[in-house]
């Protein structure tokens, strides 16, 4: 979806920069120092306007959360939410992530959230999907032993693709449903703006939680 331009965007980001990590490429191996504690660290890739990650950070003050988003005009809304909430267990950086090892060291993350990623529907673009097996293998490098990945999508085709890629990457499915909001999984209580809109219109939400093997 095309995002509208925001007037004085950089100035507004600066005004809401309390949670912003300006040089995330220097953060690998230092996230516990950044948060000044030894609490587990969780990452959302593609946080959008930040509803999911800010609500999760507020609900779990004993955990640390990192969010990344490539579009500055979108991440501004996440920064505003974080600033207004006064969260000290959330950090956000602006980047299009290709290799997580540029930002996190081996075993540094306890979990990763992928919420409503771009489906890249054309067959020739399959390697761009965030659940392509090589990307999943990359995520596993920065997850601790037993660390999890949660994936949600309204795109049924992308979900089927993802299940195949999980198996190909040698990861272990723990929970799976094609109608998340009809199930009693914890993840249904933390939603994105996009998810609220489509589930409210009756669209099923696909969900899978899988782990790096012990």
PDB file of C-alpha atoms in Angstrom:
ATOM      1  CA  UNK A   1       0.000   0.000   0.000  1.00  0.00           C
ATOM      2  CA  UNK A   2       1.356   3.417  -0.974  1.00  0.00           C
ATOM      3  CA  UNK A   3       2.003   5.600   2.068  1.00  0.00           C
ATOM      4  CA  UNK A   4       1.397   9.339   1.994  1.00  0.00           C
ATOM      5  CA  UNK A   5       4.261  11.737   2.510  1.00  0.00           C
ATOM      6  CA  UNK A   6       4.450  13.427   5.902  1.00  0.00           C
ATOM      7  CA  UNK A   7       5.469  17.061   6.146  1.00  0.00           C
ATOM      8  CA  UNK A   8       8.594  17.666   8.251  1.00  0.00           C
ATOM      9  CA  UNK A   9       9.036  13.910   8.682  1.00  0.00           C
ATOM     10  CA  UNK A  10      12.622  13.995   9.971  1.00  0.00           C
ATOM     11  CA  UNK A  11      11.763  16.695  12.489  1.00  0.00           C
ATOM     12  CA  UNK A  12       8.806  14.666  13.769  1.00  0.00           C
ATOM     13  CA  UNK A  13      10.931  11.530  14.057  1.00  0.00           C
ATOM     14  CA  UNK A  14      13.469  13.524  16.084  1.00  0.00           C
ATOM     15  CA  UNK A  15      10.709  14.738  18.411  1.00  0.00           C
ATOM     16  CA  UNK A  16       9.731  11.107  19.092  1.00  0.00           C
ATOM     17  CA  UNK A  17      13.179   9.529  19.142  1.00  0.00           C
ATOM     18  CA  UNK A  18      13.350   8.297  22.733  1.00  0.00           C
ATOM     19  CA  UNK A  19      13.197   4.649  21.591  1.00  0.00           C
ATOM     20  CA  UNK A  20      15.053   5.119  18.301  1.00  0.00           C
ATOM     21  CA  UNK A  21      18.304   3.242  17.645  1.00  0.00           C
ATOM     22  CA  UNK A  22      20.218   5.402  15.174  1.00  0.00           C
ATOM     23  CA  UNK A  23      23.073   3.010  14.332  1.00  0.00           C
ATOM     24  CA  UNK A  24      21.608  -0.492  14.637  1.00  0.00           C
ATOM     25  CA  UNK A  25      24.558  -1.946  12.738  1.00  0.00           C
ATOM     26  CA  UNK A  26      26.616  -1.313  15.894  1.00  0.00           C
ATOM     27  CA  UNK A  27      24.140  -3.024  18.219  1.00  0.00           C
ATOM     28  CA  UNK A  28      24.928  -6.701  17.565  1.00  0.00           C
ATOM     29  CA  UNK A  29      26.059  -8.309  20.784  1.00  0.00           C
ATOM     30  CA  UNK A  30      25.134  -5.226  22.822  1.00  0.00           C
ATOM     31  CA  UNK A  31      21.350  -5.373  23.219  1.00  0.00           C
ATOM     32  CA  UNK A  32      21.514  -6.240  26.916  1.00  0.00           C
ATOM     33  CA  UNK A  33      23.717  -3.180  27.376  1.00  0.00           C
ATOM     34  CA  UNK A  34      21.271  -1.060  25.374  1.00  0.00           C
ATOM     35  CA  UNK A  35      18.397  -2.157  27.617  1.00  0.00           C
ATOM     36  CA  UNK A  36      20.628  -2.163  30.723  1.00  0.00           C
ATOM     37  CA  UNK A  37      19.314  -5.534  31.904  1.00  0.00           C
ATOM     38  CA  UNK A  38      19.524  -9.270  31.197  1.00  0.00           C
ATOM     39  CA  UNK A  39      15.881  -9.741  30.198  1.00  0.00           C
ATOM     40  CA  UNK A  40      15.106 -11.769  27.048  1.00  0.00           C
ATOM     41  CA  UNK A  41      14.957  -9.837  23.773  1.00  0.00           C
ATOM     42  CA  UNK A  42      12.238 -10.244  21.127  1.00  0.00           C
ATOM     43  CA  UNK A  43      12.130  -8.751  17.625  1.00  0.00           C
ATOM     44  CA  UNK A  44       9.294  -7.746  15.300  1.00  0.00           C
ATOM     45  CA  UNK A  45      10.331  -7.456  11.655  1.00  0.00           C
ATOM     46  CA  UNK A  46       8.100  -4.949   9.855  1.00  0.00           C
ATOM     47  CA  UNK A  47       6.347  -3.307  12.802  1.00  0.00           C
ATOM     48  CA  UNK A  48       4.269  -0.938  10.684  1.00  0.00           C
ATOM     49  CA  UNK A  49       2.514   1.641  12.879  1.00  0.00           C
ATOM     50  CA  UNK A  50       3.553  -0.191  16.009  1.00  0.00           C
ATOM     51  CA  UNK A  51       0.305  -1.314  17.650  1.00  0.00           C
ATOM     52  CA  UNK A  52       1.402  -4.924  18.153  1.00  0.00           C
ATOM     53  CA  UNK A  53       4.858  -4.267  19.546  1.00  0.00           C
ATOM     54  CA  UNK A  54       3.945  -1.349  21.819  1.00  0.00           C
ATOM     55  CA  UNK A  55       1.036  -3.243  23.353  1.00  0.00           C
ATOM     56  CA  UNK A  56       3.193  -6.316  23.867  1.00  0.00           C
ATOM     57  CA  UNK A  57       5.982  -4.271  25.458  1.00  0.00           C
ATOM     58  CA  UNK A  58       3.465  -2.622  27.795  1.00  0.00           C
ATOM     59  CA  UNK A  59       2.005  -6.005  28.779  1.00  0.00           C
ATOM     60  CA  UNK A  60       5.399  -7.618  29.491  1.00  0.00           C
ATOM     61  CA  UNK A  61       7.688  -5.111  31.251  1.00  0.00           C
ATOM     62  CA  UNK A  62      10.059  -7.939  32.207  1.00  0.00           C
ATOM     63  CA  UNK A  63      10.902  -8.568  28.563  1.00  0.00           C
ATOM     64  CA  UNK A  64      12.759  -6.426  26.020  1.00  0.00           C
ATOM     65  CA  UNK A  65      11.385  -5.727  22.552  1.00  0.00           C
ATOM     66  CA  UNK A  66      12.992  -4.466  19.346  1.00  0.00           C
ATOM     67  CA  UNK A  67      11.030  -3.388  16.279  1.00  0.00           C
ATOM     68  CA  UNK A  68      12.320  -2.700  12.788  1.00  0.00           C
ATOM     69  CA  UNK A  69      10.514  -0.993   9.916  1.00  0.00           C
ATOM     70  CA  UNK A  70      11.870   0.189   6.591  1.00  0.00           C
ATOM     71  CA  UNK A  71       9.422   3.005   5.838  1.00  0.00           C
ATOM     72  CA  UNK A  72      10.186   6.162   7.813  1.00  0.00           C
ATOM     73  CA  UNK A  73       6.737   7.649   7.292  1.00  0.00           C
ATOM     74  CA  UNK A  74       5.189   4.498   8.770  1.00  0.00           C
ATOM     75  CA  UNK A  75       7.619   3.985  11.653  1.00  0.00           C
ATOM     76  CA  UNK A  76       6.914   7.528  12.844  1.00  0.00           C
ATOM     77  CA  UNK A  77       3.555   6.280  14.136  1.00  0.00           C
ATOM     78  CA  UNK A  78       5.282   3.482  16.044  1.00  0.00           C
ATOM     79  CA  UNK A  79       7.740   5.966  17.557  1.00  0.00           C
ATOM     80  CA  UNK A  80       4.850   8.202  18.594  1.00  0.00           C
ATOM     81  CA  UNK A  81       3.071   5.294  20.288  1.00  0.00           C
ATOM     82  CA  UNK A  82       6.243   4.298  22.134  1.00  0.00           C
ATOM     83  CA  UNK A  83       6.914   7.874  23.209  1.00  0.00           C
ATOM     84  CA  UNK A  84       3.366   8.370  24.469  1.00  0.00           C
ATOM     85  CA  UNK A  85       3.483   5.078  26.374  1.00  0.00           C
ATOM     86  CA  UNK A  86       6.766   5.887  28.103  1.00  0.00           C
ATOM     87  CA  UNK A  87       8.094   2.395  27.443  1.00  0.00           C
ATOM     88  CA  UNK A  88      11.661   1.672  28.548  1.00  0.00           C
ATOM     89  CA  UNK A  89      11.684  -1.923  27.273  1.00  0.00           C
ATOM     90  CA  UNK A  90      11.199  -1.075  23.588  1.00  0.00           C
ATOM     91  CA  UNK A  91      13.686   0.057  20.948  1.00  0.00           C
ATOM     92  CA  UNK A  92      12.966   0.765  17.275  1.00  0.00           C
ATOM     93  CA  UNK A  93      15.230   1.151  14.276  1.00  0.00           C
ATOM     94  CA  UNK A  94      14.612   2.070  10.648  1.00  0.00           C
ATOM     95  CA  UNK A  95      15.985  -0.360   8.067  1.00  0.00           C
ATOM     96  CA  UNK A  96      15.080  -2.873   5.388  1.00  0.00           C
ATOM     97  CA  UNK A  97      16.544  -5.994   6.964  1.00  0.00           C
ATOM     98  CA  UNK A  98      18.163  -8.602   4.741  1.00  0.00           C
ATOM     99  CA  UNK A  99      20.639 -10.257   7.111  1.00  0.00           C
ATOM    100  CA  UNK A 100      19.769 -10.293  10.822  1.00  0.00           C
ATOM    101  CA  UNK A 101      23.355 -11.107  11.758  1.00  0.00           C
ATOM    102  CA  UNK A 102      24.168  -7.486  10.885  1.00  0.00           C
ATOM    103  CA  UNK A 103      22.096  -6.381  13.889  1.00  0.00           C
ATOM    104  CA  UNK A 104      22.080  -9.317  16.324  1.00  0.00           C
ATOM    105  CA  UNK A 105      24.678 -11.818  17.492  1.00  0.00           C
ATOM    106  CA  UNK A 106      24.235 -15.587  17.574  1.00  0.00           C
ATOM    107  CA  UNK A 107      21.625 -16.578  20.171  1.00  0.00           C
ATOM    108  CA  UNK A 108      20.829 -12.979  21.111  1.00  0.00           C
ATOM    109  CA  UNK A 109      17.075 -13.203  20.437  1.00  0.00           C
ATOM    110  CA  UNK A 110      14.476 -15.257  22.279  1.00  0.00           C
ATOM    111  CA  UNK A 111      11.769 -14.803  19.654  1.00  0.00           C
ATOM    112  CA  UNK A 112      10.848 -13.159  16.343  1.00  0.00           C
ATOM    113  CA  UNK A 113       7.448 -11.877  15.189  1.00  0.00           C
ATOM    114  CA  UNK A 114       6.470 -11.645  11.504  1.00  0.00           C
ATOM    115  CA  UNK A 115       3.080  -9.975  11.197  1.00  0.00           C
ATOM    116  CA  UNK A 116       1.381  -9.587   7.812  1.00  0.00           C
ATOM    117  CA  UNK A 117       4.539  -9.471   5.748  1.00  0.00           C
ATOM    118  CA  UNK A 118       4.400  -8.510   2.060  1.00  0.00           C
ATOM    119  CA  UNK A 119       3.248 -11.696   0.245  1.00  0.00           C
ATOM    120  CA  UNK A 120       5.211 -10.960  -2.945  1.00  0.00           C
ATOM    121  CA  UNK A 121       2.585 -12.919  -4.901  1.00  0.00           C
ATOM    122  CA  UNK A 122       4.470 -13.281  -8.200  1.00  0.00           C
ATOM    123  CA  UNK A 123       6.208 -16.661  -8.374  1.00  0.00           C
ATOM    124  CA  UNK A 124       9.510 -15.159  -9.509  1.00  0.00           C
ATOM    125  CA  UNK A 125       9.679 -13.066  -6.330  1.00  0.00           C
ATOM    126  CA  UNK A 126       9.503 -15.978  -3.881  1.00  0.00           C
ATOM    127  CA  UNK A 127      12.979 -15.319  -2.503  1.00  0.00           C
ATOM    128  CA  UNK A 128      11.837 -11.867  -1.346  1.00  0.00           C
ATOM    129  CA  UNK A 129       9.228 -13.320   1.008  1.00  0.00           C
ATOM    130  CA  UNK A 130      10.238 -13.017   4.653  1.00  0.00           C
ATOM    131  CA  UNK A 131       9.448 -16.694   5.192  1.00  0.00           C
ATOM    132  CA  UNK A 132      11.617 -18.005   2.348  1.00  0.00           C
ATOM    133  CA  UNK A 133      13.727 -20.872   3.758  1.00  0.00           C
ATOM    134  CA  UNK A 134      17.052 -19.047   3.462  1.00  0.00           C
ATOM    135  CA  UNK A 135      15.619 -16.178   5.485  1.00  0.00           C
ATOM    136  CA  UNK A 136      14.268 -18.578   8.102  1.00  0.00           C
ATOM    137  CA  UNK A 137      17.708 -20.148   8.349  1.00  0.00           C
ATOM    138  CA  UNK A 138      19.149 -16.654   8.806  1.00  0.00           C
ATOM    139  CA  UNK A 139      16.686 -15.886  11.603  1.00  0.00           C
ATOM    140  CA  UNK A 140      17.619 -19.155  13.326  1.00  0.00           C
ATOM    141  CA  UNK A 141      21.234 -17.996  13.550  1.00  0.00           C
ATOM    142  CA  UNK A 142      20.349 -15.176  15.941  1.00  0.00           C
ATOM    143  CA  UNK A 143      17.782 -17.150  17.952  1.00  0.00           C
ATOM    144  CA  UNK A 144      18.812 -18.860  21.157  1.00  0.00           C
ATOM    145  CA  UNK A 145      18.350 -22.625  21.370  1.00  0.00           C
ATOM    146  CA  UNK A 146      14.604 -23.250  21.488  1.00  0.00           C
ATOM    147  CA  UNK A 147      13.833 -19.693  20.355  1.00  0.00           C
ATOM    148  CA  UNK A 148      10.582 -19.214  18.451  1.00  0.00           C
ATOM    149  CA  UNK A 149       9.198 -17.443  15.399  1.00  0.00           C
ATOM    150  CA  UNK A 150       5.532 -16.412  15.151  1.00  0.00           C
ATOM    151  CA  UNK A 151       4.002 -15.671  11.768  1.00  0.00           C
ATOM    152  CA  UNK A 152       0.570 -14.210  11.002  1.00  0.00           C
ATOM    153  CA  UNK A 153      -0.982 -13.489   7.599  1.00  0.00           C
ATOM    154  CA  UNK A 154      -4.335 -13.059   5.923  1.00  0.00           C
ATOM    155  CA  UNK A 155      -2.844 -14.397   2.678  1.00  0.00           C
ATOM    156  CA  UNK A 156      -3.704 -18.099   2.408  1.00  0.00           C
ATOM    157  CA  UNK A 157      -1.221 -18.761  -0.393  1.00  0.00           C
ATOM    158  CA  UNK A 158       1.644 -17.210   1.560  1.00  0.00           C
ATOM    159  CA  UNK A 159       0.694 -19.308   4.572  1.00  0.00           C
ATOM    160  CA  UNK A 160       0.887 -22.557   2.597  1.00  0.00           C
ATOM    161  CA  UNK A 161       4.236 -21.453   1.181  1.00  0.00           C
ATOM    162  CA  UNK A 162       5.468 -20.678   4.686  1.00  0.00           C
ATOM    163  CA  UNK A 163       4.545 -24.092   6.054  1.00  0.00           C
ATOM    164  CA  UNK A 164       6.571 -25.710   3.271  1.00  0.00           C
ATOM    165  CA  UNK A 165       9.543 -23.429   3.961  1.00  0.00           C
ATOM    166  CA  UNK A 166       9.451 -24.130   7.703  1.00  0.00           C
ATOM    167  CA  UNK A 167       9.790 -27.836   6.979  1.00  0.00           C
ATOM    168  CA  UNK A 168      12.552 -27.239   4.423  1.00  0.00           C
ATOM    169  CA  UNK A 169      14.478 -25.132   6.958  1.00  0.00           C
ATOM    170  CA  UNK A 170      14.294 -27.915   9.546  1.00  0.00           C
ATOM    171  CA  UNK A 171      12.265 -25.919  12.069  1.00  0.00           C
ATOM    172  CA  UNK A 172       9.631 -27.411  14.354  1.00  0.00           C
ATOM    173  CA  UNK A 173       5.978 -26.281  14.241  1.00  0.00           C
ATOM    174  CA  UNK A 174       4.505 -25.816  17.721  1.00  0.00           C
ATOM    175  CA  UNK A 175       1.109 -24.204  17.017  1.00  0.00           C
ATOM    176  CA  UNK A 176      -0.796 -23.794  13.755  1.00  0.00           C
ATOM    177  CA  UNK A 177      -4.244 -22.569  12.760  1.00  0.00           C
ATOM    178  CA  UNK A 178      -5.982 -21.092   9.739  1.00  0.00           C
ATOM    179  CA  UNK A 179      -8.393 -19.135  11.936  1.00  0.00           C
ATOM    180  CA  UNK A 180      -6.421 -17.537  14.775  1.00  0.00           C
ATOM    181  CA  UNK A 181      -9.298 -15.593  16.274  1.00  0.00           C
ATOM    182  CA  UNK A 182     -11.327 -18.746  16.713  1.00  0.00           C
ATOM    183  CA  UNK A 183      -8.520 -20.308  18.783  1.00  0.00           C
ATOM    184  CA  UNK A 184      -7.353 -19.684  22.332  1.00  0.00           C
ATOM    185  CA  UNK A 185      -3.784 -18.810  21.390  1.00  0.00           C
ATOM    186  CA  UNK A 186      -2.142 -15.941  23.256  1.00  0.00           C
ATOM    187  CA  UNK A 187      -1.101 -14.211  20.038  1.00  0.00           C
ATOM    188  CA  UNK A 188      -4.712 -13.408  19.125  1.00  0.00           C
ATOM    189  CA  UNK A 189      -4.773 -10.870  21.977  1.00  0.00           C
ATOM    190  CA  UNK A 190      -1.987  -8.763  20.446  1.00  0.00           C
ATOM    191  CA  UNK A 191      -2.992  -7.475  17.040  1.00  0.00           C
ATOM    192  CA  UNK A 192      -1.853  -5.077  14.339  1.00  0.00           C
ATOM    193  CA  UNK A 193      -3.953  -2.306  12.834  1.00  0.00           C
ATOM    194  CA  UNK A 194      -4.130  -4.325   9.614  1.00  0.00           C
ATOM    195  CA  UNK A 195      -5.225  -7.439  11.480  1.00  0.00           C
ATOM    196  CA  UNK A 196      -8.043  -5.607  13.267  1.00  0.00           C
ATOM    197  CA  UNK A 197      -9.381  -4.315   9.972  1.00  0.00           C
ATOM    198  CA  UNK A 198      -9.391  -7.636   8.148  1.00  0.00           C
ATOM    199  CA  UNK A 199     -10.443  -9.921  10.994  1.00  0.00           C
ATOM    200  CA  UNK A 200     -13.221  -7.460  11.768  1.00  0.00           C
ATOM    201  CA  UNK A 201     -14.430  -7.896   8.187  1.00  0.00           C
ATOM    202  CA  UNK A 202     -14.548 -11.669   8.657  1.00  0.00           C
ATOM    203  CA  UNK A 203     -11.235 -12.606   6.969  1.00  0.00           C
ATOM    204  CA  UNK A 204      -9.531 -15.597   8.527  1.00  0.00           C
ATOM    205  CA  UNK A 205      -6.088 -14.979  10.014  1.00  0.00           C
ATOM    206  CA  UNK A 206      -3.505 -17.728   9.500  1.00  0.00           C
ATOM    207  CA  UNK A 207      -1.005 -18.279  12.296  1.00  0.00           C
ATOM    208  CA  UNK A 208       1.943 -20.552  12.977  1.00  0.00           C
ATOM    209  CA  UNK A 209       4.469 -20.627  15.796  1.00  0.00           C
ATOM    210  CA  UNK A 210       7.633 -22.629  15.211  1.00  0.00           C
ATOM    211  CA  UNK A 211      10.930 -23.142  16.953  1.00  0.00           C
ATOM    212  CA  UNK A 212      14.592 -23.589  16.437  1.00  0.00           C
ATOM    213  CA  UNK A 213      15.285 -27.154  17.552  1.00  0.00           C
ATOM    214  CA  UNK A 214      16.990 -27.637  20.889  1.00  0.00           C
TER     215      UNK A 214
END
